Coordinates of C-alpha atoms in Angstrom, one line a residue:
M1 CA 22.3 -19.2 22.8
N2 CA 21.6 -22.1 25.3
I3 CA 19.2 -25.3 24.9
G4 CA 16.5 -23.4 27.1
M5 CA 16.1 -20.8 24.6
R6 CA 16.1 -22.8 21.6
L7 CA 13.8 -25.0 23.2
R8 CA 11.0 -22.2 23.8
G9 CA 8.0 -21.9 22.0
S10 CA 7.0 -24.0 19.3
W11 CA 10.0 -25.8 18.4
A12 CA 9.8 -27.4 22.1
N13 CA 7.2 -30.2 21.6
P14 CA 8.7 -31.1 18.3
A15 CA 12.4 -31.4 19.5
M16 CA 11.6 -33.2 22.4
A17 CA 9.5 -35.5 20.5
G18 CA 12.5 -35.9 18.2
L19 CA 14.8 -37.1 20.9
A20 CA 12.1 -39.9 21.9
I21 CA 12.0 -41.4 18.6
V22 CA 15.6 -41.4 17.8
A23 CA 15.8 -43.5 22.2
S24 CA 13.0 -45.2 20.7
W25 CA 15.0 -46.4 17.7
T26 CA 18.1 -46.4 19.6
A27 CA 16.4 -49.1 22.3
E28 CA 15.5 -51.4 19.4
L29 CA 18.8 -51.6 18.5
L30 CA 19.5 -52.6 21.9
G31 CA 17.4 -55.5 21.3
S32 CA 14.7 -53.8 24.1
E33 CA 11.4 -53.7 21.3
T34 CA 9.2 -52.7 24.9
W35 CA 11.4 -49.7 25.5
G36 CA 11.0 -49.1 21.8
N37 CA 7.1 -48.5 22.4
V38 CA 7.7 -47.0 25.0
F39 CA 9.6 -43.9 23.6
M40 CA 7.7 -43.8 20.7
I41 CA 4.3 -43.4 22.5
T42 CA 5.8 -41.2 24.6
A43 CA 6.8 -39.3 21.4
A44 CA 3.1 -39.1 20.6
I45 CA 2.2 -38.2 23.8
I46 CA 4.6 -35.4 23.9
A47 CA 4.0 -33.7 20.4
G48 CA -0.2 -34.6 20.1
L49 CA -1.3 -33.1 23.6
P50 CA -0.9 -29.7 22.2
I51 CA -2.3 -30.7 18.8
L52 CA -5.4 -32.8 21.0
K53 CA -6.1 -29.8 23.1
K54 CA -6.6 -27.3 19.8
A55 CA -8.7 -29.6 18.3
L56 CA -11.5 -30.0 21.3
S57 CA -10.7 -26.2 21.8
A58 CA -12.1 -25.6 18.5
L59 CA -15.0 -28.5 19.1
R60 CA -16.0 -26.0 21.9
V61 CA -16.7 -23.5 19.7
G62 CA -17.9 -25.7 16.9
S63 CA -15.1 -25.9 15.0
I64 CA -13.9 -29.2 13.4
A65 CA -10.1 -28.5 12.5
I66 CA -7.6 -29.8 11.0
D67 CA -5.9 -30.8 14.3
L68 CA -9.0 -33.2 14.7
L69 CA -8.2 -35.1 11.6
V70 CA -4.7 -35.4 13.2
S71 CA -5.7 -36.4 16.5
V72 CA -8.2 -39.1 15.4
A73 CA -5.6 -40.7 13.2
A74 CA -2.8 -40.8 16.2
V75 CA -5.4 -42.3 18.7
G76 CA -6.2 -44.7 16.2
A77 CA -3.0 -46.0 15.4
I78 CA -1.9 -46.3 19.2
I79 CA -4.7 -48.1 19.6
I80 CA -4.0 -50.9 16.5
N81 CA -0.3 -51.0 17.8
N82 CA 0.9 -48.8 15.4
Y83 CA 3.0 -47.0 17.4
W84 CA 5.7 -45.6 14.8
E85 CA 3.0 -44.3 12.4
A86 CA 1.4 -42.1 15.4
A87 CA 4.5 -40.8 16.4
A88 CA 5.3 -39.8 12.6
V89 CA 2.1 -38.4 12.1
T90 CA 2.3 -36.3 15.3
F91 CA 6.2 -35.1 15.0
L92 CA 5.9 -34.1 11.7
F93 CA 2.7 -32.3 11.9
S94 CA 4.2 -30.0 15.8
F95 CA 7.7 -29.8 13.4
G96 CA 5.7 -28.4 10.8
H97 CA 3.7 -26.2 12.5
A98 CA 7.2 -24.7 14.1
L99 CA 8.3 -24.1 10.6
E100 CA 5.0 -22.6 9.8
V101 CA 5.1 -20.1 12.9
R102 CA 8.6 -19.5 11.5
T103 CA 8.1 -18.5 7.9
M104 CA 5.2 -16.8 8.6
N105 CA 7.1 -14.4 11.3
K106 CA 9.3 -13.3 8.2
T107 CA 6.5 -12.8 5.6
R108 CA 5.3 -10.0 8.5
S109 CA 8.9 -9.1 8.6
A110 CA 7.6 -5.6 7.3
L111 CA 5.5 -5.1 10.4
S112 CA 8.4 -6.4 12.2
D113 CA 10.7 -3.6 10.5
L114 CA 8.7 -0.6 11.2
I115 CA 8.2 -1.4 15.1
E116 CA 11.9 -1.7 15.3
V117 CA 12.4 1.9 13.5
A118 CA 10.1 3.5 16.5
P119 CA 12.6 5.4 18.1
D120 CA 12.8 4.7 22.2
V121 CA 14.5 7.9 23.3
A122 CA 14.5 11.9 22.2
I123 CA 16.4 14.8 22.9
V124 CA 14.7 18.0 24.0
V125 CA 15.2 21.3 25.0
R126 CA 14.2 22.2 27.9
D127 CA 14.7 25.3 29.9
G128 CA 17.7 25.6 27.5
D129 CA 19.6 22.6 27.8
Q130 CA 19.2 19.4 25.8
V131 CA 17.4 16.2 27.4
E132 CA 17.6 12.9 27.1
V133 CA 13.7 11.3 27.7
P134 CA 12.1 8.5 26.5
A135 CA 10.3 9.1 23.1
F136 CA 6.8 9.1 24.6
T137 CA 7.1 11.8 27.2
V138 CA 7.9 14.5 24.9
K139 CA 4.8 16.8 25.0
P140 CA 3.0 18.6 22.0
G141 CA 5.2 22.1 21.1
E142 CA 8.4 21.1 23.0
T143 CA 11.8 21.2 20.7
V144 CA 13.3 18.4 19.7
I145 CA 17.0 17.9 18.4
I146 CA 17.6 15.4 15.6
K147 CA 21.4 15.0 15.4
N148 CA 23.3 12.7 12.5
G149 CA 22.5 9.5 12.8
A150 CA 19.9 9.6 15.1
K151 CA 15.9 9.0 14.8
A152 CA 13.4 11.1 14.2
P153 CA 11.1 10.6 17.8
V154 CA 8.4 12.7 16.9
D155 CA 6.5 13.8 13.8
G156 CA 6.9 17.7 13.7
V157 CA 8.0 20.3 11.4
V158 CA 11.5 22.0 11.3
V159 CA 12.2 25.5 13.2
A160 CA 15.6 25.3 12.5
G161 CA 18.2 23.6 10.9
T162 CA 19.0 21.7 7.9
G163 CA 19.8 18.3 7.0
A164 CA 18.1 15.0 5.1
L165 CA 15.7 12.4 6.2
D166 CA 16.2 8.2 5.4
Q167 CA 12.4 8.5 5.0
A168 CA 12.0 4.6 3.5
S169 CA 10.4 3.8 6.6
I170 CA 7.2 6.3 6.3
T171 CA 7.1 6.4 2.5
G172 CA 8.8 4.0 1.0
E173 CA 11.7 5.9 -0.7
S174 CA 14.8 5.3 -1.1
I175 CA 16.3 8.2 -1.5
P176 CA 17.0 11.0 1.9
A177 CA 14.9 13.7 1.6
A178 CA 16.7 17.2 2.1
K179 CA 15.0 18.9 5.2
G180 CA 14.9 22.8 6.1
P181 CA 12.5 25.3 8.0
G182 CA 9.0 24.5 7.4
D183 CA 9.5 21.2 6.1
Q184 CA 7.6 18.2 8.0
V185 CA 9.5 15.4 9.5
F186 CA 8.0 11.8 10.7
A187 CA 8.6 9.8 13.8
G188 CA 11.2 6.9 12.7
T189 CA 12.9 8.1 9.8
I190 CA 17.0 8.5 10.4
S191 CA 18.6 11.8 9.9
T192 CA 21.8 10.8 6.9
G193 CA 23.1 14.6 7.8
G194 CA 22.4 17.9 9.0
L195 CA 21.4 19.2 12.4
L196 CA 17.5 19.3 13.0
Q197 CA 15.5 21.5 15.7
V198 CA 11.7 20.1 14.9
E199 CA 8.8 21.4 16.9
A200 CA 6.7 18.3 18.1
T201 CA 3.4 18.1 16.5
G202 CA 2.3 14.4 16.8
V203 CA 4.1 12.2 19.9
G204 CA 3.5 8.3 20.9
A205 CA 0.5 6.8 19.4
D206 CA -0.5 10.1 17.2
T207 CA 2.7 9.7 15.1
T208 CA 2.4 8.6 11.3
L209 CA 4.8 5.7 12.2
A210 CA 2.2 4.4 15.0
K211 CA -0.9 5.1 12.8
I212 CA 0.8 2.6 9.8
I213 CA 1.5 -0.2 12.5
T214 CA -2.0 -0.1 13.3
R215 CA -3.0 -0.1 9.6
V216 CA -0.7 -2.9 8.7
E217 CA -1.8 -5.2 11.7
E218 CA -5.2 -4.6 10.9
A219 CA -5.1 -4.9 7.0
A220 CA -2.8 -8.4 7.5
E221 CA -6.0 -9.7 9.8
A222 CA -8.8 -8.3 7.2
K223 CA -9.9 -11.5 4.9
A224 CA -10.1 -11.4 1.2
K225 CA -13.5 -12.9 -0.5
T226 CA -11.4 -15.8 -1.5
Q227 CA -10.2 -16.3 2.2
A228 CA -13.8 -16.3 3.2
F229 CA -14.6 -18.6 1.0
M230 CA -12.2 -20.7 1.7
D231 CA -13.1 -20.5 5.6
R232 CA -16.4 -21.4 4.8
F233 CA -15.3 -24.1 2.5
S234 CA -12.8 -25.6 5.0
Q235 CA -15.7 -26.2 7.5
W236 CA -17.5 -28.6 5.4
Y237 CA -14.6 -30.0 3.9
T238 CA -13.0 -31.3 6.8
P239 CA -16.1 -33.2 8.5
G240 CA -16.2 -34.7 5.0
I241 CA -12.9 -36.3 5.0
I242 CA -13.8 -37.6 8.8
I243 CA -17.2 -39.4 6.9
L244 CA -15.0 -40.6 3.8
A245 CA -12.4 -42.1 6.2
L246 CA -15.2 -43.6 8.5
T247 CA -17.4 -44.9 5.5
F248 CA -14.0 -46.4 3.7
G249 CA -13.2 -47.9 7.1
L250 CA -16.6 -49.8 7.3
I251 CA -16.5 -50.9 4.1
T252 CA -13.2 -52.2 3.9
G253 CA -12.7 -53.1 7.7
N254 CA -9.3 -52.0 6.7
V255 CA -8.3 -49.3 10.1
T256 CA -5.2 -48.3 8.7
L257 CA -6.7 -46.9 5.5
A258 CA -9.1 -45.2 7.6
L259 CA -7.0 -43.3 9.4
T260 CA -4.5 -42.6 6.5
L261 CA -7.6 -40.9 4.8
L262 CA -7.6 -38.6 7.9
V263 CA -4.1 -37.7 7.7
I264 CA -3.7 -37.5 3.8
G265 CA -6.8 -35.0 3.9
C266 CA -5.8 -32.7 6.0
P267 CA -6.5 -29.1 4.1
G268 CA -3.6 -27.5 5.7
A269 CA -1.9 -26.2 2.7
L270 CA -5.4 -25.1 1.7
V271 CA -6.4 -23.2 4.6
I272 CA -3.1 -21.5 4.6
S273 CA -2.8 -20.7 1.0
I274 CA -4.4 -17.5 0.7
P275 CA -3.5 -15.4 3.9
V276 CA -0.2 -16.0 4.2
A277 CA -0.4 -14.3 0.4
I278 CA -2.6 -11.5 2.1
V279 CA 0.3 -10.6 4.5
A280 CA 3.5 -10.8 2.1
G281 CA 1.6 -8.9 -0.5
I282 CA 0.8 -5.9 2.5
G283 CA 3.8 -6.4 3.5
R284 CA 5.8 -5.7 0.8
A285 CA 3.4 -2.7 0.0
A286 CA 4.0 -1.5 3.6
K287 CA 7.6 -1.2 2.7
D288 CA 6.8 0.5 -0.5
G289 CA 5.1 3.1 1.4
I290 CA 1.5 1.4 -0.1
L291 CA -1.1 0.9 3.0
I292 CA -3.7 -1.4 1.4
K293 CA -6.8 -1.5 3.7
G294 CA -6.7 -5.3 3.6
G295 CA -7.3 -8.5 2.0
E296 CA -10.7 -7.5 0.0
F297 CA -9.1 -4.9 -1.6
L298 CA -5.8 -6.1 -2.1
E299 CA -7.6 -9.0 -4.1
N300 CA -10.0 -6.1 -5.6
S301 CA -6.9 -4.0 -6.6
A302 CA -6.4 -6.9 -9.0
R303 CA -9.0 -6.2 -11.1
I304 CA -8.6 -2.6 -11.4
D305 CA -9.0 -2.4 -15.6
A306 CA -9.9 1.9 -15.6
V307 CA -8.3 4.6 -13.7
T308 CA -9.0 8.1 -13.3
L309 CA -7.4 10.9 -12.2
D310 CA -7.5 14.9 -11.1
K311 CA -5.7 16.7 -13.0
T312 CA -4.5 19.3 -10.9
G313 CA -2.3 18.2 -7.8
T314 CA -2.3 14.6 -9.5
L315 CA -1.0 14.9 -13.2
T316 CA 0.2 18.1 -12.4
E317 CA 2.6 19.7 -9.8
G318 CA -0.4 22.1 -8.5
R319 CA 2.5 25.2 -8.3
P320 CA 1.0 27.1 -11.7
V321 CA 3.9 29.6 -13.2
L322 CA 3.5 31.9 -16.0
T323 CA 5.1 30.8 -19.3
D324 CA 4.6 33.0 -22.0
V325 CA 3.8 37.1 -22.3
V326 CA 3.1 37.8 -26.0
T327 CA 2.9 41.2 -26.4
M328 CA 0.9 43.0 -29.0
G329 CA 1.1 47.1 -29.0
G330 CA 3.1 47.2 -25.7
S331 CA 6.8 45.7 -24.0
S332 CA 6.2 42.6 -22.1
S333 CA 7.3 44.7 -19.0
E334 CA 4.9 46.9 -19.7
V335 CA 2.0 43.7 -20.2
L336 CA 3.3 42.1 -16.9
R337 CA 3.8 45.3 -15.1
W338 CA -0.7 46.0 -15.8
A339 CA -1.5 42.2 -15.1
A340 CA 0.9 42.1 -12.0
I341 CA -1.8 45.6 -10.7
A342 CA -4.5 44.2 -11.3
E343 CA -4.5 40.7 -9.5
A344 CA -2.5 42.1 -6.5
G345 CA -6.3 42.7 -5.7
S346 CA -7.2 38.9 -6.6
E347 CA -8.0 35.9 -4.9
H348 CA -7.8 33.7 -7.7
P349 CA -5.0 30.9 -7.6
L350 CA -3.7 31.9 -10.9
A351 CA -3.0 35.6 -9.2
T352 CA 0.0 34.3 -7.6
P353 CA 2.1 33.1 -10.7
I354 CA 1.7 36.5 -12.1
L355 CA 2.9 38.5 -9.4
E356 CA 5.8 36.0 -8.3
A357 CA 7.3 36.8 -11.9
A358 CA 6.8 40.5 -12.2
A359 CA 8.2 40.9 -8.3
A360 CA 11.2 38.3 -10.3
E361 CA 11.8 41.5 -13.1
G362 CA 11.6 44.1 -10.1
L363 CA 8.4 45.4 -11.7
T364 CA 6.8 47.2 -8.2
T365 CA 3.1 47.3 -8.1
P366 CA 1.5 50.1 -6.1
G367 CA 0.3 47.3 -3.3
F368 CA -3.6 46.8 -4.3
P369 CA -5.1 48.8 -7.3
D370 CA -8.2 51.7 -6.3
S371 CA -10.8 48.9 -7.1
T372 CA -11.0 45.5 -8.1
H373 CA -13.9 43.6 -9.5
P374 CA -14.0 39.8 -10.6
V375 CA -16.0 38.4 -13.1
A376 CA -17.0 34.9 -12.6
G377 CA -15.4 32.9 -15.2
K378 CA -14.3 35.8 -17.6
G379 CA -11.7 37.7 -15.6
I380 CA -11.3 41.0 -13.5
I381 CA -11.4 44.3 -13.7
A382 CA -9.2 46.7 -12.3
E383 CA -8.9 50.9 -11.6
E384 CA -5.5 51.9 -11.0
S385 CA -4.9 55.8 -11.0
G386 CA -8.0 56.5 -13.3
T387 CA -6.5 53.6 -15.5
R388 CA -9.0 50.8 -16.4
I389 CA -7.2 47.4 -16.7
L390 CA -8.8 44.4 -17.9
V391 CA -7.4 40.9 -17.5
G392 CA -8.9 37.7 -18.5
N393 CA -10.4 35.9 -22.0
I394 CA -12.4 36.6 -25.1
A395 CA -15.7 37.0 -23.5
L396 CA -14.4 39.1 -20.7
L397 CA -13.2 42.1 -23.4
E398 CA -16.1 41.2 -25.3
Q399 CA -18.1 42.1 -22.8
E400 CA -16.4 45.7 -22.1
G401 CA -17.5 46.7 -26.0
L402 CA -13.6 46.0 -27.2
T403 CA -13.1 45.1 -31.0
D404 CA -10.8 43.5 -33.2
L405 CA -10.1 41.3 -31.2
G406 CA -9.2 38.6 -33.7
E407 CA -4.9 38.4 -32.8
A408 CA -5.6 38.2 -29.2
S409 CA -8.4 35.4 -29.1
A410 CA -5.8 33.3 -32.0
T411 CA -2.5 33.5 -29.4
A412 CA -4.8 32.6 -26.7
D413 CA -6.4 29.9 -28.5
R414 CA -2.9 28.9 -29.5
L415 CA -1.3 29.0 -25.8
A416 CA -4.7 27.2 -24.4
S417 CA -4.0 24.4 -26.9
E418 CA -0.4 23.9 -25.9
G419 CA -1.8 23.2 -22.2
K420 CA -1.2 26.6 -20.8
T421 CA -4.1 29.7 -19.6
P422 CA -4.1 32.7 -21.3
M423 CA -4.9 35.8 -20.2
I424 CA -5.7 39.0 -22.7
V425 CA -4.3 42.0 -20.8
A426 CA -6.3 45.0 -21.8
V427 CA -5.8 48.9 -20.6
D428 CA -8.1 51.8 -21.3
S429 CA -9.3 49.9 -24.1
R430 CA -5.6 48.9 -26.0
V431 CA -5.3 44.8 -26.2
L432 CA -1.3 45.2 -24.7
G433 CA -1.2 41.3 -24.8
V434 CA -1.7 38.0 -23.5
I435 CA 0.2 36.6 -21.2
A436 CA -0.2 32.5 -19.9
V437 CA 0.2 30.3 -16.6
A438 CA 0.5 26.4 -16.5
D439 CA 0.7 24.0 -14.3
Q440 CA 3.5 21.9 -15.0
V441 CA 3.3 18.5 -15.6
R442 CA 4.8 15.6 -13.0
E443 CA 7.7 14.3 -14.6
E444 CA 6.9 11.1 -14.2
A445 CA 3.0 11.6 -15.4
K446 CA 4.0 9.6 -18.8
A447 CA 5.7 6.6 -17.1
M448 CA 3.0 6.4 -14.7
V449 CA 0.2 6.1 -17.3
D450 CA 2.8 3.9 -19.7
A451 CA 3.1 1.4 -16.3
L452 CA -0.5 1.6 -16.0
H453 CA -1.3 0.5 -19.4
R454 CA 1.7 -2.6 -18.6
A455 CA -0.5 -3.6 -15.4
G456 CA -3.8 -4.3 -17.1
V457 CA -5.3 -1.3 -17.0
K458 CA -7.3 -0.4 -20.3
R459 CA -8.3 3.0 -19.5
V460 CA -6.5 6.2 -18.1
V461 CA -9.4 8.9 -17.9
M462 CA -8.6 12.6 -16.7
L463 CA -11.3 13.9 -15.0
T464 CA -11.2 18.1 -14.6
G465 CA -12.5 21.0 -13.6
D466 CA -10.2 22.7 -16.2
A467 CA -11.1 24.0 -19.5
P468 CA -11.1 21.2 -22.5
L469 CA -8.4 22.6 -24.3
V470 CA -5.9 22.9 -21.9
A471 CA -6.8 19.5 -20.6
H472 CA -6.6 17.8 -24.0
A473 CA -3.3 19.2 -24.3
I474 CA -1.9 18.0 -21.3
A475 CA -4.0 14.6 -22.0
K476 CA -1.8 14.5 -25.3
Q477 CA 1.4 15.3 -23.6
I478 CA 1.1 11.8 -21.3
G479 CA -0.4 9.8 -23.1
I480 CA -4.3 10.0 -21.3
D481 CA -6.5 7.4 -22.7
E482 CA -9.6 9.9 -22.0
V483 CA -10.5 13.5 -20.7
R484 CA -13.5 14.7 -19.2
A485 CA -13.0 18.5 -19.1
G486 CA -15.4 21.4 -17.6
L487 CA -16.6 19.0 -14.6
L488 CA -18.2 20.0 -11.2
P489 CA -17.6 17.8 -8.1
E490 CA -20.7 15.8 -8.6
D491 CA -20.0 15.3 -12.6
K492 CA -16.9 13.5 -11.3
L493 CA -18.8 10.8 -9.6
T494 CA -21.3 10.7 -12.6
A495 CA -18.2 9.8 -14.6
I496 CA -17.2 6.7 -12.4
E497 CA -20.6 5.5 -12.0
D498 CA -20.6 5.3 -16.0
L499 CA -17.3 3.6 -16.4
Q500 CA -18.6 1.4 -13.7
N501 CA -21.8 0.2 -15.3
E502 CA -19.6 -0.1 -18.9
G503 CA -18.1 -3.2 -16.4
Y504 CA -14.8 -1.9 -15.4
T505 CA -13.5 -2.0 -12.2
V506 CA -12.5 1.9 -11.5
A507 CA -9.8 3.0 -9.1
M508 CA -9.8 7.2 -8.4
V509 CA -6.7 8.6 -7.7
G510 CA -7.0 11.7 -5.3
D511 CA -5.9 13.7 -1.9
G512 CA -8.1 12.1 0.0
V513 CA -10.0 15.0 1.4
N514 CA -11.3 16.9 -1.6
D515 CA -11.8 14.0 -3.4
A516 CA -13.6 11.7 -0.7
P517 CA -17.0 11.8 -2.8
A518 CA -15.1 10.6 -5.8
L519 CA -13.1 8.1 -3.6
A520 CA -15.7 6.3 -2.1
T521 CA -17.9 6.1 -5.4
A522 CA -15.0 4.4 -7.1
D523 CA -14.1 0.6 -6.5
I524 CA -11.4 1.2 -5.2
G525 CA -10.3 4.9 -3.7
V526 CA -6.5 5.9 -3.7
A527 CA -4.8 8.8 -1.8
M528 CA -1.7 10.3 -2.8
G529 CA 0.9 11.8 -0.3
V530 CA -1.4 11.5 2.6
A531 CA 2.2 10.6 5.2
G532 CA 0.8 12.7 7.9
T533 CA -2.7 13.2 7.1
D534 CA -5.0 11.4 9.8
V535 CA -8.0 11.0 7.9
A536 CA -6.6 9.5 4.3
I537 CA -5.0 7.1 6.2
E538 CA -7.8 6.1 7.8
T539 CA -10.3 6.0 5.2
A540 CA -8.4 5.5 1.7
D541 CA -8.5 2.1 0.4
I542 CA -5.0 2.7 -0.4
A543 CA -2.9 5.2 0.7
L544 CA 0.3 6.0 -1.1
M545 CA 2.6 7.8 1.7
A546 CA 4.3 9.4 -0.7
D547 CA 3.3 12.0 -3.5
D548 CA 4.6 9.5 -5.7
L549 CA 2.5 8.8 -9.4
L550 CA 4.8 5.8 -9.9
K551 CA 3.2 4.1 -7.0
I552 CA -0.1 3.9 -8.3
P553 CA 0.6 1.0 -11.1
E554 CA 3.2 -0.5 -8.3
A555 CA 0.2 -0.7 -6.0
I556 CA -1.9 -2.5 -8.9
G557 CA 1.3 -4.3 -10.0
L558 CA 1.7 -6.0 -6.4
A559 CA -2.1 -6.9 -6.5
K560 CA -1.7 -8.7 -9.5
R561 CA 0.8 -10.7 -8.2
T562 CA -0.5 -11.2 -4.8
V563 CA -3.6 -12.9 -6.3
A564 CA -1.5 -15.1 -8.7
V565 CA 0.2 -16.2 -5.8
M566 CA -3.1 -16.9 -3.9
R567 CA -4.0 -18.9 -7.0
Q568 CA -1.0 -20.6 -7.4
N569 CA -1.0 -21.8 -4.1
I570 CA -4.8 -23.1 -4.4
A571 CA -3.3 -25.0 -6.9
I572 CA -0.4 -26.7 -5.4
A573 CA -2.7 -27.5 -2.5
L574 CA -5.3 -29.1 -4.4
I575 CA -3.1 -30.8 -6.5
T576 CA -1.3 -32.6 -3.4
V577 CA -4.1 -33.7 -1.6
G578 CA -5.7 -35.1 -5.2
A579 CA -2.1 -36.9 -5.6
L580 CA -1.9 -38.0 -2.3
L581 CA -5.6 -40.2 -2.2
A582 CA -5.2 -41.5 -5.6
G583 CA -1.7 -42.5 -4.0
V584 CA -3.7 -44.1 -0.8
F585 CA -5.6 -46.2 -3.0
A586 CA -3.3 -47.0 -5.4
G587 CA -1.1 -48.2 -2.2
G588 CA 2.0 -47.3 -1.3
V589 CA 1.6 -43.9 0.7
T590 CA 1.4 -44.7 4.1
M591 CA 0.7 -42.2 6.5
A592 CA 3.7 -41.1 7.8
I593 CA 4.3 -40.5 4.4
G594 CA 1.2 -38.7 3.4
M595 CA 1.8 -36.3 6.5
L596 CA 5.6 -35.8 5.6
V597 CA 4.0 -34.7 1.6
H598 CA 1.5 -32.5 3.7
E599 CA 3.9 -30.7 5.8
A600 CA 5.8 -30.4 2.7
S601 CA 3.1 -28.4 0.6
V602 CA 2.1 -26.1 3.6
L603 CA 5.8 -25.1 3.7
V604 CA 6.1 -24.8 -0.3
V605 CA 3.4 -22.6 -0.4
I606 CA 4.3 -20.6 2.0
V607 CA 7.8 -19.9 0.4
N608 CA 5.8 -19.2 -3.1
A609 CA 4.2 -16.5 -0.9
M610 CA 7.3 -15.3 0.6
R611 CA 8.1 -14.5 -3.1
L612 CA 5.7 -11.4 -3.0
M613 CA 8.3 -9.7 -0.5
R614 CA 11.1 -9.2 -2.8
R615 CA 11.1 -5.9 -5.1
P616 CA 10.8 -6.9 -8.7
E617 CA 13.8 -6.0 -10.8
K618 CA 12.3 -3.0 -12.8
Q619 CA 11.1 -1.8 -10.0
K620 CA 14.5 -1.9 -8.3
A621 CA 15.8 -0.4 -11.6
T622 CA 13.5 2.3 -11.5
V623 CA 13.8 3.2 -8.0
N624 CA 17.8 3.6 -8.3
K625 CA 17.6 5.8 -11.5
R626 CA 16.3 8.3 -9.4
E627 CA 18.7 11.5 -8.1
P628 CA 20.0 11.5 -4.2
V629 CA 19.1 14.2 -2.2
T630 CA 23.0 15.8 -0.8
A631 CA 22.3 17.2 2.8
V632 CA 23.4 21.2 4.1
A633 CA 25.5 20.7 7.5

């Protein structure tokens, strides 16, 4: 890298001003005070002109910026022949600004990383040949080839081949995900093995990666409430410092004191303390597959003390399986076969696990029964070759005139208390047995609840339309604090409002589409597993790209750490200004020393914020425990 390249951008002015200061000292050592002064004034002009231009630009739009304080102080120092102070103040301010730009760019590294993973080229199958083309020219519907080590250039669906993709840039997952026909692929992910043929569904700006980049850019610019307050504060603070300096200058007749007060009073660290923390926090979240809508939502998330979650598909896998077949006058195969015959004509979600279990046992069904009559809230009545089949709850059997249901009722209650959904099977008025299906609780559900409590969440509430016995059994298993079962969609809104009325800051966790009203009602709406889901990415306050429950406490913990850093930075800035002002009045703090300490405080708050970019050790340990995925070549 040549010297010209090194001096480009924000480093050019402080570099040239620094050389002029060195030339001034050299001239004085050689006995030429005149040339020493000339070089020192030159240094002040080189470093000070950009500062003055920014100050005048701000004044034109009615804003009194920090640059104005430095400009007035530097011009005043030159007028009173204090050339060294003028050069030192402008040089240090310019040098500090260059360091701020460099370190701020580091805090935005998450966005830079996302942009860097965006692929440039794609291998597309056209007229039977593999052709390398620019990624943005791929058309939806075309087949793209992703080889080992290559980046996925588009969003799409695997149509052939198997492999594994590193999806860290999208979902924050550290372990590659296995991919095969029917699986979704995201642009920017990297193949770690295998060969995939992918049908393009999203290209260019329509890819999930492009939407994430846009969202993170917008979020980094969105202001938190504290930042908005600090901006208003600085609009009054800066003129106040000018008036204070002018007043003391007139009272004491000490121009140097007045100019020093201008420099000391610069609220640079105070102004930058909030935005740098927000940028770092949102950047860290983006690296971990957590999209936060903006500073306000990041700040609000730190106050979350109640989390509400839907059961099905959130706390559970959302894929029920048959768990029990209890016989009462027939073999297990007979019970399952008759249940499958009845459910073959049902549209109920619980029919699928029964039919799958019957098929796995090799039990054949006639396709569809002769007749099917679903009974809302109770079960199903079917007829096949003159045989009447009942599959449902006690209420259904009683409705159909069956008696002596004590054993069936007790078995159904026992299974329900275990978190399962029981269904009694009866044929021609004879109870054959009870079958049960259950939606498997997610492996990480209990760890998520424990982590939420450690993060300061006081109440974790399950909101579900499922039966109370089932809901309470699952809640007990994973440590949920409160259960509200048998809810309709509008009841979930009421439950959230009740918590808010009790003074809680409530987060609602859902899928971003079906739970949209509840997500909107909560103080913070959290949408899970939204990679590839445009609506959820755009509308959720927090969007979790991966379908990972542990991302919820991770997001809340990061928000709390970010707000803590914001408060620390404000304290650092205020203490620095207070100490410097005391030093000025006590004597010993000059204009140059004041500017040096001021710039040092700016860098301290930036470095403090950059701590947020590191992943906490506990979080690293959790990630490292997850089992790797082996690609199938």
